[in-house]
Short mmCIF file of C-alpha atoms and ligand atoms in Angstrom, two decimals:
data_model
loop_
_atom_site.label_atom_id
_atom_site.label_comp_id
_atom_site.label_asym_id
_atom_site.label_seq_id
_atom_site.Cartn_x
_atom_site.Cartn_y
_atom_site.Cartn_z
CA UNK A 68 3.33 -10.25 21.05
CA UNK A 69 4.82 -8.39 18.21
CA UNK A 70 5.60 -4.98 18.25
CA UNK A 71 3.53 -2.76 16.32
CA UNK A 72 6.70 -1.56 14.62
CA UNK A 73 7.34 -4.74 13.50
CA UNK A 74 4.76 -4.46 10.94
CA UNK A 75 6.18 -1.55 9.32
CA UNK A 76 9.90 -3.42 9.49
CA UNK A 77 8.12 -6.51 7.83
CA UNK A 78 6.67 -4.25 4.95
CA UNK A 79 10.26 -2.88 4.52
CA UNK A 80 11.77 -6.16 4.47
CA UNK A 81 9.28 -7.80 2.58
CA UNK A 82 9.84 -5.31 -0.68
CA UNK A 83 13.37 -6.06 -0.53
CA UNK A 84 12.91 -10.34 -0.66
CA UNK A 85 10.58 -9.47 -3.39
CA UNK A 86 13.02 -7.55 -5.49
CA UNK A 87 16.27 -9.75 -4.64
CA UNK A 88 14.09 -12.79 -5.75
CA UNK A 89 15.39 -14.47 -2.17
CA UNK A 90 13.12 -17.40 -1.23
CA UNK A 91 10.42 -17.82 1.36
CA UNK A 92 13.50 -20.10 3.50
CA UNK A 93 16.00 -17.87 2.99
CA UNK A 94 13.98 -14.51 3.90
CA UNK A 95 12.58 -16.06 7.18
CA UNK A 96 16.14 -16.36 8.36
CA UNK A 97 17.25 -13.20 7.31
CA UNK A 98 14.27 -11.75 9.90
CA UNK A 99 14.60 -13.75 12.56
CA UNK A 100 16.67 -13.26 15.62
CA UNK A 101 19.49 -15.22 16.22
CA UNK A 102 19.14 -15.09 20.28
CA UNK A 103 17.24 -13.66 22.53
CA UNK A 104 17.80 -13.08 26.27
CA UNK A 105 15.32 -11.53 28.64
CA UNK A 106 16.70 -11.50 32.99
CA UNK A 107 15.31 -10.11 36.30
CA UNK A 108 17.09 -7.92 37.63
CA UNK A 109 16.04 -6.86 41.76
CA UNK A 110 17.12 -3.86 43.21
CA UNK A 111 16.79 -2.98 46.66
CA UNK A 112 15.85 0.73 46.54
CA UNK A 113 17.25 3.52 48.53
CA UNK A 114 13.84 3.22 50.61
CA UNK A 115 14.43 -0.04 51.41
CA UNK A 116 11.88 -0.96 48.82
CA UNK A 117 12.21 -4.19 46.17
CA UNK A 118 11.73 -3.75 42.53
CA UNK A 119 12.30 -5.98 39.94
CA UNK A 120 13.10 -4.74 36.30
CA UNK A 121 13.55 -6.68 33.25
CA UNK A 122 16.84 -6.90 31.57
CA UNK A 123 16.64 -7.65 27.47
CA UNK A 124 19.42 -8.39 24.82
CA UNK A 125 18.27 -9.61 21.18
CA UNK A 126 21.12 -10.32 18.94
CA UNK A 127 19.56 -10.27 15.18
CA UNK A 128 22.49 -11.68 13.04
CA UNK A 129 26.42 -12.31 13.46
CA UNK A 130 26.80 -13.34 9.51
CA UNK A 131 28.98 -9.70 8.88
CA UNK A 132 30.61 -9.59 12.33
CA UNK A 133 30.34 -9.16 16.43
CA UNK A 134 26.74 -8.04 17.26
CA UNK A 135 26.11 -4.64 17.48
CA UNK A 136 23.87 -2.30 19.02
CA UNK A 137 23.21 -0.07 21.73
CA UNK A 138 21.07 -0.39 25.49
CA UNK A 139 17.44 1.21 25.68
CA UNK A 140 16.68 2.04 29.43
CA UNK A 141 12.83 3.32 29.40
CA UNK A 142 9.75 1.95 31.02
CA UNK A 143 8.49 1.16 27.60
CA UNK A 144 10.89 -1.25 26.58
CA UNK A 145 10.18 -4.76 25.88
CA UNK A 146 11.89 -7.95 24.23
CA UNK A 147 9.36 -7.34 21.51
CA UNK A 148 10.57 -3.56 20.59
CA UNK A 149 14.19 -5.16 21.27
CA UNK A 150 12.99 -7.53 18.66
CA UNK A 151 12.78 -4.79 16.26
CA UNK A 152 15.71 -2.43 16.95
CA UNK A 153 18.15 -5.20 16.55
CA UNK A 154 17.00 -6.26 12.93
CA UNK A 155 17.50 -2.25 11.96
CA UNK A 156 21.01 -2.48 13.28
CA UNK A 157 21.73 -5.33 11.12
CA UNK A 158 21.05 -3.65 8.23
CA UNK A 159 22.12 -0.24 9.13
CA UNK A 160 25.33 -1.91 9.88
CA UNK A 161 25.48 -3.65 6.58
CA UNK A 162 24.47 -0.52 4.69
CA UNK A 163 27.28 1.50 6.06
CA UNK A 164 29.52 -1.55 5.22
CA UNK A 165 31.12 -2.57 8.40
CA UNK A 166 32.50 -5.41 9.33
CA UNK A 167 29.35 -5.63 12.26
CA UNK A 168 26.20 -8.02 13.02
CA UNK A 169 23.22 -6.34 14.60
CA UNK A 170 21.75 -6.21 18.21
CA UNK A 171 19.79 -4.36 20.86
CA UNK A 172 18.79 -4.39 24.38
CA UNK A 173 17.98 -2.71 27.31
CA UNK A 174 15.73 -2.33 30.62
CA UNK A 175 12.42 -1.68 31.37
CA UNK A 176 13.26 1.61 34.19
CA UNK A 177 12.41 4.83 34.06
CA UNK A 178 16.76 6.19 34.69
CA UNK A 179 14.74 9.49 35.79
CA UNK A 180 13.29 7.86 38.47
CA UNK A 181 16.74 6.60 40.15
CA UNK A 182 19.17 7.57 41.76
CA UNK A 183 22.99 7.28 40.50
CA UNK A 184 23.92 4.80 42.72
CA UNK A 185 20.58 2.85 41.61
CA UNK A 186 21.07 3.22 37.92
CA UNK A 187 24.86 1.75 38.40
CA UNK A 188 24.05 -1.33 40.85
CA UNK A 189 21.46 -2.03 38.10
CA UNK A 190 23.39 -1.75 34.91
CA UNK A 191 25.99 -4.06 36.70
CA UNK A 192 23.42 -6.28 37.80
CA UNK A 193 22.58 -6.01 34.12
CA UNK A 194 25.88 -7.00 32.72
CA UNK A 195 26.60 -9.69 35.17
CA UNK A 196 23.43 -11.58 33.54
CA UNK A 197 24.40 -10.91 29.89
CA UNK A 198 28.20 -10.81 30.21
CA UNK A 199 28.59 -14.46 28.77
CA UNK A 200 27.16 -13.36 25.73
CA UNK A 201 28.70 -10.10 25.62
CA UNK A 202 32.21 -9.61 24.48
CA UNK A 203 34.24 -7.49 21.66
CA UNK A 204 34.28 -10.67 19.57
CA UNK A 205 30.70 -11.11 19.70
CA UNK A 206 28.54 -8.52 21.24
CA UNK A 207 29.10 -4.87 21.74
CA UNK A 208 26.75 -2.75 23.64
CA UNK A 209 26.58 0.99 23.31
CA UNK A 210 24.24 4.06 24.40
CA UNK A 211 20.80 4.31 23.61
CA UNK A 212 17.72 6.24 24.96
CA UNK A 213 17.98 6.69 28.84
CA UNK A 214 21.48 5.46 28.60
CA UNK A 215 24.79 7.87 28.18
CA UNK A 216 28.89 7.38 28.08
CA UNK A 217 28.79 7.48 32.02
CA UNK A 218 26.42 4.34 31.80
CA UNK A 219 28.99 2.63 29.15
CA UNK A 220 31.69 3.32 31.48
CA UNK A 221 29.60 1.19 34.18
CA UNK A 222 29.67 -1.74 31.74
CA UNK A 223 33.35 -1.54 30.82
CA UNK A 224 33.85 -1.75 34.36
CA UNK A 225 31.71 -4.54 35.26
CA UNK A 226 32.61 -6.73 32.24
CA UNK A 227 36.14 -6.08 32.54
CA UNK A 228 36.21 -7.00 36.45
CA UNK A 229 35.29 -10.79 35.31
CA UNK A 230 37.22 -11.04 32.32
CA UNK A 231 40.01 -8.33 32.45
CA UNK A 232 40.55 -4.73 31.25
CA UNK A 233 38.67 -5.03 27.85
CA UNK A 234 37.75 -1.38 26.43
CA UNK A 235 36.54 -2.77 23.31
CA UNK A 236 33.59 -4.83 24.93
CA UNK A 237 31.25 -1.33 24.91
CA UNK A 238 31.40 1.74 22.90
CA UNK A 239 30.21 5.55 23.29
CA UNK A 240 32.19 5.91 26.88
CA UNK A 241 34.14 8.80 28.33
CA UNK A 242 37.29 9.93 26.11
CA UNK A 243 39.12 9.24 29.66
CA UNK A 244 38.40 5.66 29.67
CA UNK A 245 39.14 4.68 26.02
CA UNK A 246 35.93 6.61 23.82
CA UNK A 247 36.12 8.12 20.80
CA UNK A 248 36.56 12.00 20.29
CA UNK A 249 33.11 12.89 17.90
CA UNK A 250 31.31 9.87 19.26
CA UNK A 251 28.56 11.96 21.16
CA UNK A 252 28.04 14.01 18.18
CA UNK A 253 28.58 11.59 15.62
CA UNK A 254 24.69 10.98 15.14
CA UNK A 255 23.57 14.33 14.59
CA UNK A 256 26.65 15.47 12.28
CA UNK A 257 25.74 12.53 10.79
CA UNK A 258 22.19 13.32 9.96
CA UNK A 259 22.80 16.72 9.35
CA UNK A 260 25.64 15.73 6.35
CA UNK A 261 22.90 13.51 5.17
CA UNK A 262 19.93 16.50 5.00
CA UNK A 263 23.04 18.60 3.32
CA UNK A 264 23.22 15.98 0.20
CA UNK A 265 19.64 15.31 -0.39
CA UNK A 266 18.73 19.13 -0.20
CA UNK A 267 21.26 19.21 -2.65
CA UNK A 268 19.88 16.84 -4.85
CA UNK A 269 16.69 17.64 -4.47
CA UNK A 270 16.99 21.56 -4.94
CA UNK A 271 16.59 23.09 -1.66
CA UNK A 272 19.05 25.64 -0.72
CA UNK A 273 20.32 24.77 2.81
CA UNK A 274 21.64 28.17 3.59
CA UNK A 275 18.11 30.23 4.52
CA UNK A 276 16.21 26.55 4.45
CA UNK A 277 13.27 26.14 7.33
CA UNK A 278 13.85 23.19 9.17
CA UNK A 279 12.07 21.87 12.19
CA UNK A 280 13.67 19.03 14.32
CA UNK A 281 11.72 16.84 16.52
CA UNK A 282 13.73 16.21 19.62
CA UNK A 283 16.70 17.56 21.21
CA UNK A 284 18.23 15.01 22.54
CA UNK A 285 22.08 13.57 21.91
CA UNK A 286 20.82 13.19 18.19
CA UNK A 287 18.80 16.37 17.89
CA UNK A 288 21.31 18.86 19.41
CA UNK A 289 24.24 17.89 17.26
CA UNK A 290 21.86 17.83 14.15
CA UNK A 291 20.37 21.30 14.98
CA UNK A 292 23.83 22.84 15.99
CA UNK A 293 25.03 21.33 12.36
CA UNK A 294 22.68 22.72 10.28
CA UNK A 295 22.61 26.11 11.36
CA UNK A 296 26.42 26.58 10.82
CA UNK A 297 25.61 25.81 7.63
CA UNK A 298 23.26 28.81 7.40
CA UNK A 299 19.39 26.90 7.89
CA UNK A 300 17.15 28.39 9.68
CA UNK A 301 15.81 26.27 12.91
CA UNK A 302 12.21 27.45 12.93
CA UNK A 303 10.65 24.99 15.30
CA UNK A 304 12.33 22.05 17.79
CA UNK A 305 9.77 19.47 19.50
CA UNK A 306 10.43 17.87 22.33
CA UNK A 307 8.01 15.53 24.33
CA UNK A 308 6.28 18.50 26.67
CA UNK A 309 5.85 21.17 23.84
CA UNK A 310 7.40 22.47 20.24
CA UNK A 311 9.41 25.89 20.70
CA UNK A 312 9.02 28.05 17.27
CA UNK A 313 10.44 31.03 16.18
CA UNK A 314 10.00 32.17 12.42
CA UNK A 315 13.22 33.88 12.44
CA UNK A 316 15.08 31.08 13.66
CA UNK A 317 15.77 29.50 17.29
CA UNK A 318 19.02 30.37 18.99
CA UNK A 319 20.79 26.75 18.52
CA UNK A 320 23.82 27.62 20.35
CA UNK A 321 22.70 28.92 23.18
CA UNK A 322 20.16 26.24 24.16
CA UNK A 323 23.08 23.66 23.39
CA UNK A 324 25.10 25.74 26.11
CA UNK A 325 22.21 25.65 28.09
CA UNK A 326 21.11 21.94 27.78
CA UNK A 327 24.77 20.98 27.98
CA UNK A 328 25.13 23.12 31.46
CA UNK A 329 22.36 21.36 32.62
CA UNK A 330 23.73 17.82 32.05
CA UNK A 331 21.10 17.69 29.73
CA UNK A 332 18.04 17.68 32.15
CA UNK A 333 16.67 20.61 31.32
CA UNK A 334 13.18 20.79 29.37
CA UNK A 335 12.97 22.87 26.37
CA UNK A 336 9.85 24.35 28.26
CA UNK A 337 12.23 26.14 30.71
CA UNK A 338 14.79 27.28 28.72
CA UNK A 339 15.63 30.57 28.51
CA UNK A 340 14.89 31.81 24.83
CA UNK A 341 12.45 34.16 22.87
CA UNK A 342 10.12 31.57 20.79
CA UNK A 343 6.39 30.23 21.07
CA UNK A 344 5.22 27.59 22.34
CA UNK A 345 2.90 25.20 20.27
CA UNK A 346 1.76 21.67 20.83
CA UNK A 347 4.08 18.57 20.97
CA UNK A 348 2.52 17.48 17.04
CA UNK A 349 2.76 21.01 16.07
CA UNK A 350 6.73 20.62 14.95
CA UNK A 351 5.89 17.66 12.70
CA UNK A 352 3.43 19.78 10.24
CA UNK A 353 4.34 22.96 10.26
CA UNK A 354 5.72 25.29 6.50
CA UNK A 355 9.14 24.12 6.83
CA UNK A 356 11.25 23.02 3.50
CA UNK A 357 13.03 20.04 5.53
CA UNK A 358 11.43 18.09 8.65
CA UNK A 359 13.73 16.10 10.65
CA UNK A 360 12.17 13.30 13.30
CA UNK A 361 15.10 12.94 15.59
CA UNK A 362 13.27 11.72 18.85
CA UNK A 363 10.99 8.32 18.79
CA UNK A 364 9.42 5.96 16.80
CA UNK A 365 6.32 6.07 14.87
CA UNK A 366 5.22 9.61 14.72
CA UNK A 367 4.59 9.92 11.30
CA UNK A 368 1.46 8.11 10.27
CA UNK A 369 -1.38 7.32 7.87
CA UNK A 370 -3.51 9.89 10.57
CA UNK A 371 -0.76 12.92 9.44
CA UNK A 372 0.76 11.88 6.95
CA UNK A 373 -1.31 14.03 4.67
CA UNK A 374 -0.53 17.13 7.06
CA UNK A 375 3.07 17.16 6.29
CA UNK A 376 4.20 20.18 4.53
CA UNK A 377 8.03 19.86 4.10
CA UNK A 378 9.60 19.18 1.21
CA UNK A 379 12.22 16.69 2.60
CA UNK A 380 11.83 14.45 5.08
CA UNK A 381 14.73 12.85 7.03
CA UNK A 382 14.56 10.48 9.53
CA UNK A 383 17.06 11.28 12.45
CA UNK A 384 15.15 8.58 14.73
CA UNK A 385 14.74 5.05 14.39
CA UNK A 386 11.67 4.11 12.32
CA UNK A 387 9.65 7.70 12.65
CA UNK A 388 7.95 6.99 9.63
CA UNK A 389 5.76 4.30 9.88
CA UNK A 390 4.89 1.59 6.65
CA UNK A 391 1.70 3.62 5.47
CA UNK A 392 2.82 7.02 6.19
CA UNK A 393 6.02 6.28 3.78
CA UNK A 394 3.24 4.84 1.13
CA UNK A 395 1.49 8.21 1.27
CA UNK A 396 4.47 10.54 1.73
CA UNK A 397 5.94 8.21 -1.77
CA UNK A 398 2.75 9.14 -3.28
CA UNK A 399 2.81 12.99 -2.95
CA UNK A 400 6.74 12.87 -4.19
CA UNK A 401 7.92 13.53 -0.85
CA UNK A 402 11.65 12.42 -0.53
CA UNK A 403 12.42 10.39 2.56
CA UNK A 404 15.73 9.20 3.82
CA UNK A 405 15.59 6.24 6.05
CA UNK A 406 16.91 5.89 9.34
CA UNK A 407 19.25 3.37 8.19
CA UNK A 408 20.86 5.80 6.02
CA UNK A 409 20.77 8.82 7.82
CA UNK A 410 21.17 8.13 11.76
CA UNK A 411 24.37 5.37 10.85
CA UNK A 412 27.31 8.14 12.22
CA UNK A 413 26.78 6.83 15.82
CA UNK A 414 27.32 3.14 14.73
CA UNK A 415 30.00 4.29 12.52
CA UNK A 416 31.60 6.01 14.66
CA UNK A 417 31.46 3.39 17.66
CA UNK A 418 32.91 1.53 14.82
CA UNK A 419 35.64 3.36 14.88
CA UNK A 420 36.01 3.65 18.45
CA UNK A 421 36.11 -0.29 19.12
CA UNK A 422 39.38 -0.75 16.36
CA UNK A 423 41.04 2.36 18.47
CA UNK A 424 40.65 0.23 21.23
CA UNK A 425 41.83 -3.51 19.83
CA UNK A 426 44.93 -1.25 18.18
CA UNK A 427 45.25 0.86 21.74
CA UNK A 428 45.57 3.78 19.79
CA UNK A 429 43.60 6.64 20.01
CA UNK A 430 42.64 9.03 16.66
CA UNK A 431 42.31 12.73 16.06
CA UNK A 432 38.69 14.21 16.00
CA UNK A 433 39.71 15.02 12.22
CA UNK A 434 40.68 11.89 11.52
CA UNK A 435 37.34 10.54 12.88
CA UNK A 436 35.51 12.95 11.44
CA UNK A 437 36.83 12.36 7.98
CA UNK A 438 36.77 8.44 7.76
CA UNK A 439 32.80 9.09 8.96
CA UNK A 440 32.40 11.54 5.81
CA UNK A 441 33.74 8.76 3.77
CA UNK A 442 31.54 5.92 5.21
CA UNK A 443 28.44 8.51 5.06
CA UNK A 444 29.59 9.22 1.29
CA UNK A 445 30.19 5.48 0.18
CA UNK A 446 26.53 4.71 1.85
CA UNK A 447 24.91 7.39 -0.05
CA UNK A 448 26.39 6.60 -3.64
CA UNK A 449 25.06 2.86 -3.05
CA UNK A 450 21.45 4.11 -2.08
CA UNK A 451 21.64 6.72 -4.78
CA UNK A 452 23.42 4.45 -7.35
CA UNK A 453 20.71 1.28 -6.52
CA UNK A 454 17.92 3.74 -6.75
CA UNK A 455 18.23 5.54 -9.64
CA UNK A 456 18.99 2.09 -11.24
CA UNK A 457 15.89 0.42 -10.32
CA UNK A 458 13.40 3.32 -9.49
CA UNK A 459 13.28 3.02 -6.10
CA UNK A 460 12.69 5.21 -2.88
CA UNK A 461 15.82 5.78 -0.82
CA UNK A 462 14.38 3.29 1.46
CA UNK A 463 13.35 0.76 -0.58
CA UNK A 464 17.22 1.10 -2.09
CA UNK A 465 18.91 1.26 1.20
CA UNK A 466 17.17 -2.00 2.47
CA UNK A 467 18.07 -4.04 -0.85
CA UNK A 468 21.82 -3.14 -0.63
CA UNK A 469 21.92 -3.99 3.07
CA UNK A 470 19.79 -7.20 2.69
CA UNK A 471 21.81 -7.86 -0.37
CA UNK A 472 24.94 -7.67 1.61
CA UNK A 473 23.93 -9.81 4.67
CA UNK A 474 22.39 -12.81 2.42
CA UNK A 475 25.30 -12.60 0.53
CA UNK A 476 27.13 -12.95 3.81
CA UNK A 477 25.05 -15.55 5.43
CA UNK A 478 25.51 -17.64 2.09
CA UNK A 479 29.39 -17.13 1.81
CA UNK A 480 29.26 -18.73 5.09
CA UNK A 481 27.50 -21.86 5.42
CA UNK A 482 24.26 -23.00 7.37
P1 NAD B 745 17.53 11.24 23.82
O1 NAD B 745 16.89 10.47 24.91
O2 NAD B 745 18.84 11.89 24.05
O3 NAD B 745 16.50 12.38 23.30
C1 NAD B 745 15.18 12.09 22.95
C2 NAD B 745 14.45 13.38 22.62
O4 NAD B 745 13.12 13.02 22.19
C3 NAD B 745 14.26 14.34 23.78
O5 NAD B 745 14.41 15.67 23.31
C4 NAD B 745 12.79 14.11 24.21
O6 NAD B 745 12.18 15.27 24.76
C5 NAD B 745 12.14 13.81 22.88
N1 NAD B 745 10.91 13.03 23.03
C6 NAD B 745 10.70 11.95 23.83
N2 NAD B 745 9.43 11.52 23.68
C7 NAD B 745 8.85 12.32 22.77
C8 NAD B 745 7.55 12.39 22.21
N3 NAD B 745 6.61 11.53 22.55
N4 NAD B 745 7.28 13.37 21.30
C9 NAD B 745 8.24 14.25 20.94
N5 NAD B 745 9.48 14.25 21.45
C10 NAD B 745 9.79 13.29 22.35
O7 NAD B 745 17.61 10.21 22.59
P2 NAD B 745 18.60 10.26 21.34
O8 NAD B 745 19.84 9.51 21.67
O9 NAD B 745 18.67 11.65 20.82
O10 NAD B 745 17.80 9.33 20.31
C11 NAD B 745 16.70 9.83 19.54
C12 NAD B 745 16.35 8.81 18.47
O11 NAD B 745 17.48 8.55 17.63
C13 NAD B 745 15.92 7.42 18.99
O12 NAD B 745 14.99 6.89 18.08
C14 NAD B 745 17.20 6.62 18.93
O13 NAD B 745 16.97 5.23 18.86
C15 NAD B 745 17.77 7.16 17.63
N6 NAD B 745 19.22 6.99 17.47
C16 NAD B 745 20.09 7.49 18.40
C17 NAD B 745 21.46 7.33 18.20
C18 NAD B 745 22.46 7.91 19.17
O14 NAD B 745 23.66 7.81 18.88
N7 NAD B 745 22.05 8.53 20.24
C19 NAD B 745 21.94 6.65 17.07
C20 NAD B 745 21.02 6.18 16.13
C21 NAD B 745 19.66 6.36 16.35
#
C-alpha cells in the first residue's frame, strides 16, 4: 500500500510533468523505483528471545550517478515510506547538482530498544543481505533517523570484510575511520544558511527574528546553534514529548552541551533550562516570524495549516508540509522552502566526504564548509532564477529544475 506521503510527492511531481510538458511514458518512469529490496533479518536477543525485523533498500534512479541515500532504523518504517524517501533524494540530489542517483532504506526496530551489541549484529546482518547491491559505484548508504556515524562505521566494516577496505561504500562515519569534518552538522548549517537568504529576501531581519524549531535532533541542534550566532532569537524548540518556550530566547548552547554530554539521549523534558513547557503542536503555531520543521514528516496540514502564524516557513525535515497544507500556506502568501532545497547540506556534504575517500585525501573543515556555501548558493540562484521566471513557489521551482535535470539525464542516456 502506498504511503500516505506519497500523495503529497505525486502532487509535487505531477506540477512539474505538467509544466516541463514531459509525457504520460516518460513521467511514470521518472516516479518509479528502479529496485526495490525488502530481507528478514533474525536476531537472537540478549534474553535468548527470536525477533525478526525487516530490512528495506529502494533505489529510485541511477540516471545522474551511484544511488544515494541514507538508512531509517524506526519501528515505523516500511518499503512503502522507503518508497518515498528515495524519490526525494533523487531530486534533492539533482537540485544540488551532484553527480548522485537517489535511494533509501532502513529497518523496522526501535535502536532504543537494543542493546549495542544488538543494534551492530543487526546492521551487519543488514549489510550482508544488501551488500551485492551496495557499493561506492552504485549505492551509498548514510545516516538517517535512529541511525548515527557509529552505525556507518558498522557498515564500512561489514562491507569492507567481503570486498576489502572500501571507505567510500558509506558516508557520515567517524572522522577516525575516513568521515568528513562538518558532516554531522552539515544539515543544520545547511538549513540555517538557507532561513538566512530567504529572510533576506523576504524582509525579515534575522538578528532579533523569533524562530521556533521543531526537533532537536542532529538537524535541529546544528540549525538552532546556527541561527542564534547570527543573533535570532530561539523562542520555542519541539520535540516529540513537549515544546520548551521562552519569549526571551532559549539557551541554545547550553542544551547543545547538554544533549551532546548526554550522547544525545537526553529529552528536552529533562534538561536543565528556565523555559515553559507547552504541548508537542504548540511549537508549530505559535507568533514566531520564521518556523522551522526539523523533526518528521507530515506535521503541517490542511487541519493547521490555517493556525500558522510565521512569516517564513522552512522545511528542515523531509516532507513536513504536506500537498494541501502547501496549497493553503501558497494561498495566504506564506513563503515555503522545500526540503529539497533546504535540508541538501547533509547529502552535500556526504558528497564531499565519498570523493575524500576515492582521492584518500582528507579536507579542512573550511574547505568543506566553503564548497557547501557554494553548492547551497548555486541551488538557490536556480530555484530563485526558475521562479521568478515562471511565477512559481520555491517548491514548485525546485522540483522543475531537479526533474528537468534527471529527464534530461535519463534521455542523454538511452532506454
Ligand atoms: P533525529 O532522530 O536526530 O531527531 C529527530 C527529532 O525529532 C528529535 O528531537 C525528536 O524528539 C523529534 N521528534 C520525533 N518525533 C516527533 C514528533 N512526533 N513530534 C515532534 N517532534 C518529534 O533526526 P534528524 O537526523 O535530526 O532528522 C530530522 C529530519 O530531518 C528527518 O525528517 C530526516 O529525514 C531529515 N533529514 C535529516 C538529515 C540528516 O543529515 N540527519 C538530512 C536531511 C534530512
Amino acid at each position: 500500500m502506498a504511503h500516505p506521503m506519497n500523495d503529497t510527492l505525486n502532487c509535487y511531481l505531477a506540477e512539474a510533468f505538467e509544466f516541463l510538458d514531459i509525457d504520460a511514458e516518460q513521467a511514470f518512469l521518472l516516479s518509479l523505483p528502479n529496485r526495490e529490496v525488502r530481507c528478514e533479518l533474525p536476531l537472537r536477543r540478549r534474553d535468548g528471545s527470536l525477533r525478526v525485523f525487516q530490512g528495506y533498500r529502494v533505489q529510485h534512479n541511477r540516471s545522474r550517478g551511484p544511488f544515494k541515500g541514507g538508512l531509517r532504523f524506526h519501528p515505523d518504517m516500511d518499503l512503502a515510506h522507503a518508497q518515498v524517501l528515495a524519490s526525494l533524494m533523487t531530486w534533492k540530489t539533482a537540485l544540488a547538482d551532484l553527480p548522485l542517483g537517489g535511494a533509501k532504506g532502513g529497518i523496522n526496530c526501535d535502536p532504543h530498544d537494543l542493546t549495542l551489541t544488538e543494534r551492530e549484529a543487526l546492521t551487519k546482518k543488514f549489510v550482508r543481505q544488501i551488500a551485492c547491491l551496495i557499493g561506492p559505484d552504485t549505492d551509498i548508504p548514510a545516516p538517517d533517523i535512529g541511525t548515527d556515524e557509529r552505525v556507518m562505521a558498522w557498515i564500512y566494516d561489514a562491507y569492507s570484510g567481503d570486498f576489502g577496505d572500501e571507505p567510500a561504500v558509506v558516508t557520515g562515519k567517524p572522522l577516525e575511520l575516513g568521515g568528513s569534518p562538518g558532516r554531522t552538522q552539515a544539515t543544520g548549517r545547511g538549513v540555517a544558511r538557507l532561513t538566512e537568504w530567504a529572510a533576506q529576501r523576504h524582509g525579515i531581519d534575522l538578528a532579533g527574528a523569533r524562530v521556533a524549531v521543531q526537533g532537536f535532533g542532529n538537524v535541529g541542534r546544528y540549525l538552532c546553534e546556527s541561527l542564534a550566532r547570527q543573533g535570532a532569537r530561539i523562542v520555542a524548540i519541539g520535540s516529540s514529548g513537549t515544546t520548551l518556550y521562552n519569549g526571551d530566547g532559549l539557551p541554545v548552547s547550553r542544551m547543545l552541551e547538554q544533549a551532546e554530554a548526554a550522547e544525545n539521549h537526553l529529552a528536552l523534558t529533562d534538561m536543565d533550562v528556565r523555559a515553559e513547557q507547552l504541548a508537542v503542536d504548540a511549537v508549530l503555531t505559535g507568533d514566531v516570524d520564521i518556523l522551522l520543521p526539523a523533526a518528521v514528516e507530515c506535521v503541517i496540514t490542511e487541519q493547521n495549516a490555517a493556525d500558522i502564524r510565521a512569516r517564513l516557513v522552512v522545511e528542515g525535515a523531509n516532507m513536513p508540509v504536506t500537498a494541501e497544507a502547501d496549497r493553503l500556506l501558497r494561498e495566504r502568501d506564506i513563503p515555503v522552502v522545500p526540503d529539497i532545497l533546504a535540508n541538501a547540506g547533509g547529502v552535500i556534504v556526504s558528497y564531499f566526504e565519498w570523493v575524500q575517500n576515492r582521492q584518500r585525501m582528507g579536507w579542512t573543515e573550511e574547505q568543506v564548509s566553503d564548497a557547501l556555501d557554494r553548492h547551497l548558493a548555486r541551488a538557490w540562484k536556480a530555484v530563485s532564477r526558475c521562479g521568478a521566471e515562471a511565477k512559481l513557489s520555491y517548491r514548485q521551482a525546485a522540483y522543475a529544475v531537479a526533474v528537468r535535470r534527471v529527464d534530461r539525464a535519463m534521455r542523454l542516456r538511452g532506454f
